[in-house]
Amino acid sequence: RKEVEQDPGPFNVPEGATVAFNCTYSNSASQSFFWYRQDCRKEPKLLMSVYSSGNEDGRFTAQLNRASQYISLLIRDSKLSDSATYLCVVNIPMVGYNKLIFGAGTRLAVHP
Amino acid sequence: EAGVTQFPSHSVIEKGQTVTLRCDPISGHDNLYWYRRVMGKEIKFLLHFVKESKQDESGMPNNRFLAERTGGTYSTLKVQPAELEDSGVYFCASRPNKYSAGTEAFFGQGTRLTVV
């Protein structure tokens, strides 16, 4: 089983739609979680961290379910500029250091 | 403040040649990670430095790959000899210190390596 799994998509949605991505992780010791966004031929950039209580940043909402070991990202009122690959990133605590593992990414295409 | 910088941005080499990729992390960041994205696949972990020490190199594909981090500053990743399957985008990322579990990793723009 992969350490971090995501539905690769693509998700093709019209402008204004609401879209949700899920990500599951296998290591129950994982403590920190992130959503990164990667545009074509660019480096990944942090979209938002995921907090235990859930957190919202404008049109974006992230949720964490520790019991089921998944995190989610909800995008409301999709914009054309939201088209990108969304990467689920999990911090796995090791002995004396922290390891970051990436999911394969979910592609989102927002069309007019 | 300068971000993570990688050099070169692109490299095209022939099979069997040697290539060295360089990463300059954000100044003061102890953690330096190397990742690779092969076309159509996910970003895969290669290795992790804490300062000058290789903390985890479990993702290194084979002994044709050698990474170093001189004095805990910049890092190099050498591929020798390069094979066709080494083609992909190599990303470097850095994070501040050992208590970085909840902190963001900053990525360089990547080096696109093509082996022909």
mmCIF file of N, CA, C and O in Angstrom, chain A residues 2-101:
data_model
loop_
_atom_site.group_PDB
_atom_site.id
_atom_site.type_symbol
_atom_site.label_atom_id
_atom_site.label_comp_id
_atom_site.label_asym_id
_atom_site.label_seq_id
_atom_site.Cartn_x
_atom_site.Cartn_y
_atom_site.Cartn_z
ATOM 1 N N LYS A 2 0.514 2.246 -0.809
ATOM 2 C CA LYS A 2 1.295 3.479 -0.854
ATOM 3 C C LYS A 2 1.116 4.243 0.441
ATOM 4 O O LYS A 2 0.068 4.195 1.074
ATOM 5 N N GLU A 3 2.156 4.997 0.802
ATOM 6 C CA GLU A 3 2.083 5.764 2.041
ATOM 7 C C GLU A 3 1.057 6.884 1.962
ATOM 8 O O GLU A 3 0.418 7.227 2.968
ATOM 9 N N VAL A 4 0.930 7.481 0.812
ATOM 10 C CA VAL A 4 -0.043 8.561 0.608
ATOM 11 C C VAL A 4 -0.734 8.299 -0.728
ATOM 12 O O VAL A 4 -0.071 8.148 -1.747
ATOM 13 N N GLU A 5 -2.048 8.240 -0.705
ATOM 14 C CA GLU A 5 -2.798 7.940 -1.923
ATOM 15 C C GLU A 5 -3.801 9.031 -2.236
ATOM 16 O O GLU A 5 -4.501 9.531 -1.348
ATOM 17 N N GLN A 6 -3.851 9.364 -3.505
ATOM 18 C CA GLN A 6 -4.813 10.361 -3.993
ATOM 19 C C GLN A 6 -5.421 9.860 -5.289
ATOM 20 O O GLN A 6 -4.775 9.130 -6.049
ATOM 21 N N ASP A 7 -6.629 10.271 -5.552
ATOM 22 C CA ASP A 7 -7.262 10.029 -6.843
ATOM 23 C C ASP A 7 -6.592 10.964 -7.854
ATOM 24 O O ASP A 7 -6.611 12.166 -7.670
ATOM 25 N N PRO A 8 -5.966 10.428 -8.906
ATOM 26 C CA PRO A 8 -5.226 11.295 -9.832
ATOM 27 C C PRO A 8 -6.099 12.205 -10.679
ATOM 28 O O PRO A 8 -5.610 13.183 -11.251
ATOM 29 N N GLY A 9 -7.400 11.916 -10.750
ATOM 30 C CA GLY A 9 -8.284 12.714 -11.589
ATOM 31 C C GLY A 9 -8.062 12.383 -13.058
ATOM 32 O O GLY A 9 -7.685 11.253 -13.379
ATOM 33 N N PRO A 10 -8.250 13.282 -14.010
ATOM 34 C CA PRO A 10 -8.509 14.693 -13.719
ATOM 35 C C PRO A 10 -9.958 14.971 -13.342
ATOM 36 O O PRO A 10 -10.854 14.247 -13.738
ATOM 37 N N PHE A 11 -10.126 16.014 -12.576
ATOM 38 C CA PHE A 11 -11.439 16.531 -12.254
ATOM 39 C C PHE A 11 -11.665 17.707 -13.203
ATOM 40 O O PHE A 11 -10.919 18.678 -13.183
ATOM 41 N N ASN A 12 -12.659 17.567 -14.048
ATOM 42 C CA ASN A 12 -13.014 18.640 -14.981
ATOM 43 C C ASN A 12 -14.295 19.287 -14.493
ATOM 44 O O ASN A 12 -15.352 18.642 -14.472
ATOM 45 N N VAL A 13 -14.220 20.547 -14.075
ATOM 46 C CA VAL A 13 -15.388 21.206 -13.494
ATOM 47 C C VAL A 13 -15.586 22.567 -14.133
ATOM 48 O O VAL A 13 -14.625 23.201 -14.594
ATOM 49 N N PRO A 14 -16.826 23.050 -14.164
ATOM 50 C CA PRO A 14 -17.072 24.396 -14.688
ATOM 51 C C PRO A 14 -16.739 25.438 -13.629
ATOM 52 O O PRO A 14 -16.724 25.150 -12.425
ATOM 53 N N GLU A 15 -16.497 26.633 -14.096
ATOM 54 C CA GLU A 15 -16.297 27.751 -13.166
ATOM 55 C C GLU A 15 -17.456 27.825 -12.200
ATOM 56 O O GLU A 15 -18.612 27.618 -12.580
ATOM 57 N N GLY A 16 -17.152 28.120 -10.957
ATOM 58 C CA GLY A 16 -18.202 28.281 -9.969
ATOM 59 C C GLY A 16 -18.563 27.007 -9.237
ATOM 60 O O GLY A 16 -19.268 27.045 -8.226
ATOM 61 N N ALA A 17 -18.051 25.881 -9.725
ATOM 62 C CA ALA A 17 -18.381 24.596 -9.088
ATOM 63 C C ALA A 17 -17.622 24.436 -7.778
ATOM 64 O O ALA A 17 -16.620 25.109 -7.520
ATOM 65 N N THR A 18 -18.119 23.524 -6.976
ATOM 66 C CA THR A 18 -17.423 23.110 -5.761
ATOM 67 C C THR A 18 -16.824 21.731 -6.019
ATOM 68 O O THR A 18 -17.493 20.854 -6.575
ATOM 69 N N VAL A 19 -15.588 21.571 -5.645
ATOM 70 C CA VAL A 19 -14.911 20.295 -5.892
ATOM 71 C C VAL A 19 -14.149 19.885 -4.641
ATOM 72 O O VAL A 19 -13.664 20.736 -3.893
ATOM 73 N N ALA A 20 -14.114 18.587 -4.394
ATOM 74 C CA ALA A 20 -13.444 18.068 -3.199
ATOM 75 C C ALA A 20 -12.456 16.978 -3.575
ATOM 76 O O ALA A 20 -12.748 16.129 -4.427
ATOM 77 N N PHE A 21 -11.303 17.026 -2.944
ATOM 78 C CA PHE A 21 -10.289 15.995 -3.136
ATOM 79 C C PHE A 21 -10.045 15.301 -1.800
ATOM 80 O O PHE A 21 -10.022 15.953 -0.753
ATOM 81 N N ASN A 22 -9.812 14.015 -1.871
ATOM 82 C CA ASN A 22 -9.462 13.261 -0.679
ATOM 83 C C ASN A 22 -8.067 12.673 -0.804
ATOM 84 O O ASN A 22 -7.566 12.476 -1.925
ATOM 85 N N CYS A 23 -7.494 12.390 0.322
ATOM 86 C CA CYS A 23 -6.156 11.805 0.366
ATOM 87 C C CYS A 23 -6.109 10.896 1.580
ATOM 88 O O CYS A 23 -6.560 11.290 2.663
ATOM 89 N N THR A 24 -5.600 9.700 1.410
ATOM 90 C CA THR A 24 -5.462 8.790 2.547
ATOM 91 C C THR A 24 -3.980 8.530 2.812
ATOM 92 O O THR A 24 -3.158 8.556 1.895
ATOM 93 N N TYR A 25 -3.661 8.301 4.060
ATOM 94 C CA TYR A 25 -2.284 8.024 4.433
ATOM 95 C C TYR A 25 -2.234 6.775 5.296
ATOM 96 O O TYR A 25 -3.188 6.447 5.993
ATOM 97 N N SER A 26 -1.120 6.081 5.234
ATOM 98 C CA SER A 26 -1.065 4.772 5.880
ATOM 99 C C SER A 26 -0.380 4.791 7.244
ATOM 100 O O SER A 26 -0.640 3.912 8.073
ATOM 101 N N ASN A 27 0.480 5.791 7.473
ATOM 102 C CA ASN A 27 1.240 5.809 8.721
ATOM 103 C C ASN A 27 0.467 6.563 9.796
ATOM 104 O O ASN A 27 0.327 7.787 9.737
ATOM 105 N N SER A 28 -0.015 5.834 10.789
ATOM 106 C CA SER A 28 -0.844 6.456 11.824
ATOM 107 C C SER A 28 -0.046 7.414 12.710
ATOM 108 O O SER A 28 -0.637 8.204 13.449
ATOM 109 N N ALA A 29 1.285 7.355 12.624
ATOM 110 C CA ALA A 29 2.101 8.274 13.422
ATOM 111 C C ALA A 29 2.201 9.654 12.778
ATOM 112 O O ALA A 29 2.712 10.591 13.382
ATOM 113 N N SER A 30 1.714 9.782 11.568
ATOM 114 C CA SER A 30 1.782 11.067 10.869
ATOM 115 C C SER A 30 1.071 12.137 11.678
ATOM 116 O O SER A 30 -0.023 11.908 12.185
ATOM 117 N N GLN A 31 1.711 13.312 11.737
ATOM 118 C CA GLN A 31 1.145 14.346 12.593
ATOM 119 C C GLN A 31 0.806 15.630 11.856
ATOM 120 O O GLN A 31 -0.058 16.383 12.287
ATOM 121 N N SER A 32 1.523 15.874 10.785
ATOM 122 C CA SER A 32 1.319 17.135 10.074
ATOM 123 C C SER A 32 0.999 16.849 8.622
ATOM 124 O O SER A 32 1.554 15.928 8.026
ATOM 125 N N PHE A 33 0.122 17.684 8.085
ATOM 126 C CA PHE A 33 -0.378 17.429 6.736
ATOM 127 C C PHE A 33 -0.485 18.755 5.988
ATOM 128 O O PHE A 33 -0.739 19.803 6.583
ATOM 129 N N PHE A 34 -0.290 18.663 4.688
ATOM 130 C CA PHE A 34 -0.280 19.875 3.884
ATOM 131 C C PHE A 34 -0.941 19.604 2.541
ATOM 132 O O PHE A 34 -0.917 18.482 2.035
ATOM 133 N N TRP A 35 -1.491 20.655 1.973
ATOM 134 C CA TRP A 35 -1.877 20.628 0.567
ATOM 135 C C TRP A 35 -0.959 21.590 -0.170
ATOM 136 O O TRP A 35 -0.831 22.748 0.211
ATOM 137 N N TYR A 36 -0.329 21.070 -1.202
ATOM 138 C CA TYR A 36 0.498 21.883 -2.080
ATOM 139 C C TYR A 36 -0.192 21.958 -3.435
ATOM 140 O O TYR A 36 -0.932 21.060 -3.827
ATOM 141 N N ARG A 37 0.128 23.018 -4.136
ATOM 142 C CA ARG A 37 -0.382 23.182 -5.494
ATOM 143 C C ARG A 37 0.813 23.219 -6.427
ATOM 144 O O ARG A 37 1.849 23.844 -6.125
ATOM 145 N N GLN A 38 0.673 22.521 -7.559
ATOM 146 C CA GLN A 38 1.738 22.541 -8.549
ATOM 147 C C GLN A 38 1.154 22.889 -9.907
ATOM 148 O O GLN A 38 0.292 22.170 -10.434
ATOM 149 N N ASP A 39 1.619 23.981 -10.454
ATOM 150 C CA ASP A 39 1.236 24.366 -11.801
ATOM 151 C C ASP A 39 2.177 23.680 -12.783
ATOM 152 O O ASP A 39 3.307 23.312 -12.435
ATOM 153 N N CYS A 40 1.706 23.570 -14.021
ATOM 154 C CA CYS A 40 2.476 22.865 -15.040
ATOM 155 C C CYS A 40 3.891 23.427 -15.146
ATOM 156 O O CYS A 40 4.075 24.642 -15.268
ATOM 157 N N ARG A 41 4.879 22.541 -15.066
ATOM 158 C CA ARG A 41 6.283 22.915 -15.218
ATOM 159 C C ARG A 41 6.778 23.886 -14.144
ATOM 160 O O ARG A 41 7.734 24.636 -14.360
ATOM 161 N N LYS A 42 6.112 23.882 -13.019
ATOM 162 C CA LYS A 42 6.541 24.728 -11.910
ATOM 163 C C LYS A 42 6.793 23.865 -10.678
ATOM 164 O O LYS A 42 6.450 22.679 -10.648
ATOM 165 N N GLU A 43 7.385 24.477 -9.657
ATOM 166 C CA GLU A 43 7.611 23.737 -8.434
ATOM 167 C C GLU A 43 6.356 23.723 -7.561
ATOM 168 O O GLU A 43 5.502 24.601 -7.679
ATOM 169 N N PRO A 44 6.240 22.737 -6.657
ATOM 170 C CA PRO A 44 5.113 22.721 -5.722
ATOM 171 C C PRO A 44 5.196 23.925 -4.774
ATOM 172 O O PRO A 44 6.278 24.319 -4.346
ATOM 173 N N LYS A 45 4.033 24.469 -4.480
ATOM 174 C CA LYS A 45 3.977 25.583 -3.524
ATOM 175 C C LYS A 45 2.886 25.297 -2.511
ATOM 176 O O LYS A 45 1.826 24.771 -2.849
ATOM 177 N N LEU A 46 3.148 25.671 -1.272
ATOM 178 C CA LEU A 46 2.183 25.414 -0.217
ATOM 179 C C LEU A 46 0.882 26.150 -0.477
ATOM 180 O O LEU A 46 0.859 27.358 -0.696
ATOM 181 N N LEU A 47 -0.206 25.399 -0.442
ATOM 182 C CA LEU A 47 -1.536 25.994 -0.513
ATOM 183 C C LEU A 47 -2.032 26.247 0.907
ATOM 184 O O LEU A 47 -2.420 27.357 1.249
ATOM 185 N N MET A 48 -2.028 25.206 1.704
ATOM 186 C CA MET A 48 -2.406 25.372 3.100
ATOM 187 C C MET A 48 -1.980 24.165 3.931
ATOM 188 O O MET A 48 -1.866 23.059 3.423
ATOM 189 N N SER A 49 -1.721 24.429 5.184
ATOM 190 C CA SER A 49 -1.495 23.344 6.139
ATOM 191 C C SER A 49 -2.866 22.834 6.576
ATOM 192 O O SER A 49 -3.881 23.524 6.430
ATOM 193 N N VAL A 50 -2.897 21.624 7.101
ATOM 194 C CA VAL A 50 -4.160 21.038 7.537
ATOM 195 C C VAL A 50 -4.101 20.857 9.037
ATOM 196 O O VAL A 50 -3.232 20.143 9.550
ATOM 197 N N TYR A 51 -4.996 21.501 9.739
ATOM 198 C CA TYR A 51 -5.008 21.430 11.190
ATOM 199 C C TYR A 51 -6.071 20.442 11.661
ATOM 200 O O TYR A 51 -7.055 20.188 10.964
ATOM 201 N N SER A 52 -5.874 19.952 12.869
ATOM 202 C CA SER A 52 -6.775 18.927 13.414
ATOM 203 C C SER A 52 -8.229 19.362 13.418
ATOM 204 O O SER A 52 -9.135 18.560 13.190
ATOM 205 N N SER A 53 -8.418 20.636 13.706
ATOM 206 C CA SER A 53 -9.793 21.140 13.824
ATOM 207 C C SER A 53 -10.370 21.553 12.485
ATOM 208 O O SER A 53 -11.496 22.035 12.411
ATOM 209 N N GLY A 54 -9.578 21.373 11.437
ATOM 210 C CA GLY A 54 -10.019 21.842 10.125
ATOM 211 C C GLY A 54 -9.712 23.326 9.993
ATOM 212 O O GLY A 54 -9.676 24.048 10.993
ATOM 213 N N ASN A 55 -9.461 23.768 8.801
ATOM 214 C CA ASN A 55 -9.159 25.174 8.621
ATOM 215 C C ASN A 55 -9.601 25.644 7.245
ATOM 216 O O ASN A 55 -9.739 24.853 6.317
ATOM 217 N N GLU A 56 -9.836 26.929 7.179
ATOM 218 C CA GLU A 56 -10.400 27.528 5.974
ATOM 219 C C GLU A 56 -9.554 28.730 5.593
ATOM 220 O O GLU A 56 -9.074 29.477 6.455
ATOM 221 N N ASP A 57 -9.364 28.872 4.297
ATOM 222 C CA ASP A 57 -8.651 30.041 3.789
ATOM 223 C C ASP A 57 -9.380 30.493 2.540
ATOM 224 O O ASP A 57 -9.176 29.951 1.455
ATOM 225 N N GLY A 58 -10.257 31.454 2.714
ATOM 226 C CA GLY A 58 -11.036 31.926 1.577
ATOM 227 C C GLY A 58 -11.919 30.821 1.032
ATOM 228 O O GLY A 58 -12.749 30.258 1.749
ATOM 229 N N ARG A 59 -11.743 30.489 -0.224
ATOM 230 C CA ARG A 59 -12.569 29.468 -0.878
ATOM 231 C C ARG A 59 -12.095 28.043 -0.590
ATOM 232 O O ARG A 59 -12.714 27.082 -1.046
ATOM 233 N N PHE A 60 -11.011 27.912 0.134
ATOM 234 C CA PHE A 60 -10.405 26.606 0.374
ATOM 235 C C PHE A 60 -10.628 26.156 1.822
ATOM 236 O O PHE A 60 -10.406 26.929 2.756
ATOM 237 N N THR A 61 -11.050 24.907 1.975
ATOM 238 C CA THR A 61 -11.241 24.336 3.306
ATOM 239 C C THR A 61 -10.536 22.986 3.366
ATOM 240 O O THR A 61 -10.708 22.143 2.482
ATOM 241 N N ALA A 62 -9.755 22.816 4.409
ATOM 242 C CA ALA A 62 -9.050 21.545 4.603
ATOM 243 C C ALA A 62 -9.587 20.873 5.862
ATOM 244 O O ALA A 62 -9.885 21.531 6.848
ATOM 245 N N GLN A 63 -9.709 19.548 5.783
ATOM 246 C CA GLN A 63 -10.195 18.778 6.921
ATOM 247 C C GLN A 63 -9.271 17.586 7.143
ATOM 248 O O GLN A 63 -8.690 17.045 6.206
ATOM 249 N N LEU A 64 -9.197 17.185 8.398
ATOM 250 C CA LEU A 64 -8.392 16.021 8.765
ATOM 251 C C LEU A 64 -9.262 15.046 9.535
ATOM 252 O O LEU A 64 -9.972 15.455 10.466
ATOM 253 N N ASN A 65 -9.222 13.797 9.166
ATOM 254 C CA ASN A 65 -9.916 12.748 9.905
ATOM 255 C C ASN A 65 -8.869 11.723 10.318
ATOM 256 O O ASN A 65 -8.478 10.856 9.533
ATOM 257 N N ARG A 66 -8.428 11.839 11.560
ATOM 258 C CA ARG A 66 -7.343 10.957 12.026
ATOM 259 C C ARG A 66 -7.807 9.505 12.147
ATOM 260 O O ARG A 66 -7.065 8.584 11.868
ATOM 261 N N ALA A 67 -9.038 9.327 12.573
ATOM 262 C CA ALA A 67 -9.536 7.964 12.782
ATOM 263 C C ALA A 67 -9.525 7.168 11.478
ATOM 264 O O ALA A 67 -9.160 5.993 11.444
ATOM 265 N N SER A 68 -9.906 7.836 10.405
ATOM 266 C CA SER A 68 -9.949 7.165 9.104
ATOM 267 C C SER A 68 -8.695 7.425 8.284
ATOM 268 O O SER A 68 -8.572 6.922 7.157
ATOM 269 N N GLN A 69 -7.809 8.221 8.825
ATOM 270 C CA GLN A 69 -6.530 8.526 8.176
ATOM 271 C C GLN A 69 -6.721 9.094 6.776
ATOM 272 O O GLN A 69 -6.173 8.587 5.786
ATOM 273 N N TYR A 70 -7.523 10.154 6.719
ATOM 274 C CA TYR A 70 -7.595 10.863 5.448
ATOM 275 C C TYR A 70 -7.720 12.359 5.686
ATOM 276 O O TYR A 70 -8.153 12.812 6.732
ATOM 277 N N ILE A 71 -7.303 13.087 4.674
ATOM 278 C CA ILE A 71 -7.478 14.527 4.675
ATOM 279 C C ILE A 71 -8.219 14.915 3.404
ATOM 280 O O ILE A 71 -8.230 14.166 2.424
ATOM 281 N N SER A 72 -8.833 16.061 3.460
ATOM 282 C CA SER A 72 -9.601 16.499 2.303
ATOM 283 C C SER A 72 -9.341 17.968 2.022
ATOM 284 O O SER A 72 -8.895 18.721 2.894
ATOM 285 N N LEU A 73 -9.607 18.342 0.798
ATOM 286 C CA LEU A 73 -9.516 19.737 0.371
ATOM 287 C C LEU A 73 -10.773 20.054 -0.414
ATOM 288 O O LEU A 73 -11.101 19.360 -1.375
ATOM 289 N N LEU A 74 -11.449 21.092 0.015
ATOM 290 C CA LEU A 74 -12.677 21.529 -0.658
ATOM 291 C C LEU A 74 -12.410 22.885 -1.279
ATOM 292 O O LEU A 74 -11.899 23.793 -0.605
ATOM 293 N N ILE A 75 -12.728 23.010 -2.540
ATOM 294 C CA ILE A 75 -12.599 24.288 -3.233
ATOM 295 C C ILE A 75 -13.991 24.733 -3.654
ATOM 296 O O ILE A 75 -14.683 24.032 -4.402
ATOM 297 N N ARG A 76 -14.381 25.893 -3.155
ATOM 298 C CA ARG A 76 -15.699 26.441 -3.528
ATOM 299 C C ARG A 76 -15.537 27.492 -4.608
ATOM 300 O O ARG A 76 -14.480 28.126 -4.721
ATOM 301 N N ASP A 77 -16.600 27.673 -5.394
ATOM 302 C CA ASP A 77 -16.616 28.731 -6.410
ATOM 303 C C ASP A 77 -15.338 28.680 -7.258
ATOM 304 O O ASP A 77 -14.564 29.661 -7.325
ATOM 305 N N SER A 78 -15.096 27.565 -7.878
ATOM 306 C CA SER A 78 -13.861 27.343 -8.648
ATOM 307 C C SER A 78 -13.617 28.437 -9.675
ATOM 308 O O SER A 78 -14.539 28.910 -10.346
ATOM 309 N N LYS A 79 -12.356 28.820 -9.792
ATOM 310 C CA LYS A 79 -11.922 29.804 -10.788
ATOM 311 C C LYS A 79 -11.048 29.105 -11.825
ATOM 312 O O LYS A 79 -10.446 28.063 -11.541
ATOM 313 N N LEU A 80 -10.962 29.724 -12.985
ATOM 314 C CA LEU A 80 -10.091 29.161 -14.024
ATOM 315 C C LEU A 80 -8.666 29.015 -13.492
ATOM 316 O O LEU A 80 -7.958 28.050 -13.798
ATOM 317 N N SER A 81 -8.268 29.964 -12.662
ATOM 318 C CA SER A 81 -6.904 29.977 -12.134
ATOM 319 C C SER A 81 -6.646 28.871 -11.109
ATOM 320 O O SER A 81 -5.505 28.672 -10.689
ATOM 321 N N ASP A 82 -7.691 28.168 -10.702
ATOM 322 C CA ASP A 82 -7.501 27.038 -9.782
ATOM 323 C C ASP A 82 -6.992 25.799 -10.508
ATOM 324 O O ASP A 82 -6.609 24.818 -9.857
ATOM 325 N N SER A 83 -7.008 25.813 -11.816
ATOM 326 C CA SER A 83 -6.536 24.660 -12.588
ATOM 327 C C SER A 83 -5.065 24.399 -12.269
ATOM 328 O O SER A 83 -4.212 25.269 -12.446
ATOM 329 N N ALA A 84 -4.795 23.210 -11.768
ATOM 330 C CA ALA A 84 -3.443 22.852 -11.324
ATOM 331 C C ALA A 84 -3.502 21.416 -10.822
ATOM 332 O O ALA A 84 -4.553 20.772 -10.840
ATOM 333 N N THR A 85 -2.368 20.935 -10.343
ATOM 334 C CA THR A 85 -2.323 19.639 -9.659
ATOM 335 C C THR A 85 -2.200 19.903 -8.167
ATOM 336 O O THR A 85 -1.374 20.711 -7.737
ATOM 337 N N TYR A 86 -3.036 19.248 -7.396
ATOM 338 C CA TYR A 86 -3.058 19.443 -5.945
ATOM 339 C C TYR A 86 -2.419 18.229 -5.280
ATOM 340 O O TYR A 86 -2.854 17.089 -5.469
ATOM 341 N N LEU A 87 -1.395 18.503 -4.519
ATOM 342 C CA LEU A 87 -0.586 17.445 -3.920
ATOM 343 C C LEU A 87 -0.861 17.344 -2.425
ATOM 344 O O LEU A 87 -0.782 18.345 -1.701
ATOM 345 N N CYS A 88 -1.158 16.163 -1.983
ATOM 346 C CA CYS A 88 -1.329 15.883 -0.563
ATOM 347 C C CYS A 88 0.046 15.506 -0.019
ATOM 348 O O CYS A 88 0.727 14.651 -0.594
ATOM 349 N N VAL A 89 0.470 16.149 1.037
ATOM 350 C CA VAL A 89 1.808 15.917 1.584
ATOM 351 C C VAL A 89 1.684 15.588 3.066
ATOM 352 O O VAL A 89 1.003 16.300 3.813
ATOM 353 N N VAL A 90 2.334 14.529 3.473
ATOM 354 C CA VAL A 90 2.236 14.043 4.844
ATOM 355 C C VAL A 90 3.615 14.063 5.488
ATOM 356 O O VAL A 90 4.592 13.596 4.897
ATOM 357 N N ASN A 91 3.670 14.612 6.674
ATOM 358 C CA ASN A 91 4.919 14.608 7.444
ATOM 359 C C ASN A 91 4.935 13.364 8.323
ATOM 360 O O ASN A 91 4.039 13.167 9.152
ATOM 361 N N ILE A 92 5.937 12.544 8.136
ATOM 362 C CA ILE A 92 6.066 11.328 8.938
ATOM 363 C C ILE A 92 7.218 11.515 9.907
ATOM 364 O O ILE A 92 8.355 11.734 9.491
ATOM 365 N N PRO A 93 6.935 11.499 11.206
ATOM 366 C CA PRO A 93 8.023 11.658 12.172
ATOM 367 C C PRO A 93 8.872 10.397 12.239
ATOM 368 O O PRO A 93 8.346 9.290 12.379
ATOM 369 N N MET A 94 10.160 10.584 12.096
ATOM 370 C CA MET A 94 11.104 9.482 12.198
ATOM 371 C C MET A 94 11.939 9.732 13.464
ATOM 372 O O MET A 94 11.705 10.693 14.194
ATOM 373 N N VAL A 95 12.899 8.895 13.707
ATOM 374 C CA VAL A 95 13.740 9.088 14.890
ATOM 375 C C VAL A 95 14.704 10.234 14.612
ATOM 376 O O VAL A 95 15.631 10.111 13.830
ATOM 377 N N GLY A 96 14.445 11.367 15.230
ATOM 378 C CA GLY A 96 15.347 12.495 15.099
ATOM 379 C C GLY A 96 15.145 13.384 13.888
ATOM 380 O O GLY A 96 15.865 14.365 13.716
ATOM 381 N N TYR A 97 14.172 13.055 13.032
ATOM 382 C CA TYR A 97 13.957 13.907 11.871
ATOM 383 C C TYR A 97 12.546 13.689 11.350
ATOM 384 O O TYR A 97 11.818 12.826 11.833
ATOM 385 N N ASN A 98 12.185 14.525 10.376
ATOM 386 C CA ASN A 98 10.854 14.441 9.779
ATOM 387 C C ASN A 98 10.951 14.210 8.278
ATOM 388 O O ASN A 98 11.743 14.835 7.595
ATOM 389 N N LYS A 99 10.129 13.332 7.800
ATOM 390 C CA LYS A 99 10.146 12.958 6.388
ATOM 391 C C LYS A 99 8.854 13.430 5.746
ATOM 392 O O LYS A 99 7.783 13.278 6.323
ATOM 393 N N LEU A 100 8.961 14.000 4.555
ATOM 394 C CA LEU A 100 7.785 14.467 3.822
ATOM 395 C C LEU A 100 7.515 13.521 2.662
ATOM 396 O O LEU A 100 8.383 13.315 1.822
ATOM 397 N N ILE A 101 6.308 12.988 2.626
ATOM 398 C CA ILE A 101 5.934 12.082 1.548
ATOM 399 C C ILE A 101 4.784 12.695 0.768
ATOM 400 O O ILE A 101 3.817 13.197 1.357
#
